[in-house]
Amino acid sequence: SGARRYVASIGVLRREATPAGAVLVCEEALRVDDDGRISPGPAAPSLRARLGPQAFSRLGPGMSAGVGEGSAT
């Protein structure tokens, strides 16, 4: 007791083909900054495509204005 846990980031898994076979790659989609704000990561477009723009915009300010628009990876 006394230890606190919180979500520091959310990632999106994708499968990538390599000469050795398929591997799973986890890319950060959202991260919680030191001040508690949520910032988009490189995989934000993929997460937005899966959640939908309306749900994604509920994550906070700056999450709806073009973040994740375009093709999903």
mmCIF file of C-alpha atoms in Angstrom, residues 19-67:
data_model
loop_
_atom_site.group_PDB
_atom_site.id
_atom_site.type_symbol
_atom_site.label_atom_id
_atom_site.label_comp_id
_atom_site.label_asym_id
_atom_site.label_seq_id
_atom_site.Cartn_x
_atom_site.Cartn_y
_atom_site.Cartn_z
ATOM 1 C CA PRO A 19 13.222 -11.497 -42.976
ATOM 2 C CA ALA A 20 13.093 -13.593 -39.791
ATOM 3 C CA GLY A 21 9.273 -13.604 -39.745
ATOM 4 C CA ALA A 22 6.485 -11.436 -38.388
ATOM 5 C CA VAL A 23 7.072 -9.387 -35.243
ATOM 6 C CA LEU A 24 4.793 -7.203 -33.139
ATOM 7 C CA VAL A 25 5.798 -3.567 -32.774
ATOM 8 C CA CYS A 26 4.272 -1.343 -30.093
ATOM 9 C CA GLU A 27 4.147 2.361 -30.950
ATOM 10 C CA GLU A 28 3.103 5.007 -28.449
ATOM 11 C CA ALA A 29 -0.255 6.578 -29.325
ATOM 12 C CA LEU A 30 -0.834 8.760 -26.248
ATOM 13 C CA ARG A 31 1.355 9.819 -23.361
ATOM 14 C CA VAL A 32 0.649 11.605 -20.109
ATOM 15 C CA ASP A 33 2.993 14.549 -19.628
ATOM 16 C CA ASP A 34 4.472 15.472 -16.244
ATOM 17 C CA ASP A 35 1.793 18.152 -15.844
ATOM 18 C CA GLY A 36 -1.004 15.607 -16.433
ATOM 19 C CA ARG A 37 -1.874 16.656 -19.978
ATOM 20 C CA ILE A 38 -2.306 14.055 -22.708
ATOM 21 C CA SER A 39 -0.073 14.377 -25.780
ATOM 22 C CA PRO A 40 -0.307 12.422 -29.033
ATOM 23 C CA GLY A 41 2.476 10.034 -29.970
ATOM 24 C CA PRO A 42 3.508 8.619 -33.354
ATOM 25 C CA ALA A 43 0.670 6.054 -33.397
ATOM 26 C CA ALA A 44 -2.087 8.590 -32.599
ATOM 27 C CA PRO A 45 -3.500 8.274 -36.151
ATOM 28 C CA SER A 46 -3.920 4.513 -35.712
ATOM 29 C CA LEU A 47 -5.642 4.902 -32.347
ATOM 30 C CA ARG A 48 -7.947 7.614 -33.694
ATOM 31 C CA ALA A 49 -8.899 5.379 -36.623
ATOM 32 C CA ARG A 50 -9.838 2.595 -34.204
ATOM 33 C CA LEU A 51 -11.701 4.769 -31.665
ATOM 34 C CA GLY A 52 -13.316 7.176 -34.103
ATOM 35 C CA PRO A 53 -12.826 10.945 -34.157
ATOM 36 C CA GLN A 54 -15.638 11.704 -31.703
ATOM 37 C CA ALA A 55 -14.324 9.373 -28.990
ATOM 38 C CA PHE A 56 -10.736 10.489 -29.624
ATOM 39 C CA SER A 57 -11.687 14.164 -29.177
ATOM 40 C CA ARG A 58 -13.025 13.385 -25.664
ATOM 41 C CA LEU A 59 -9.442 12.735 -24.543
ATOM 42 C CA GLY A 60 -8.889 16.445 -24.074
ATOM 43 C CA PRO A 61 -7.927 19.707 -25.727
ATOM 44 C CA GLY A 62 -5.838 19.333 -28.850
ATOM 45 C CA MET A 63 -6.900 15.758 -29.493
ATOM 46 C CA SER A 64 -9.433 16.535 -32.208
ATOM 47 C CA ALA A 65 -7.797 19.200 -34.362
ATOM 48 C CA GLY A 66 -6.272 17.045 -37.073
ATOM 49 C CA VAL A 67 -4.586 14.570 -34.741
#
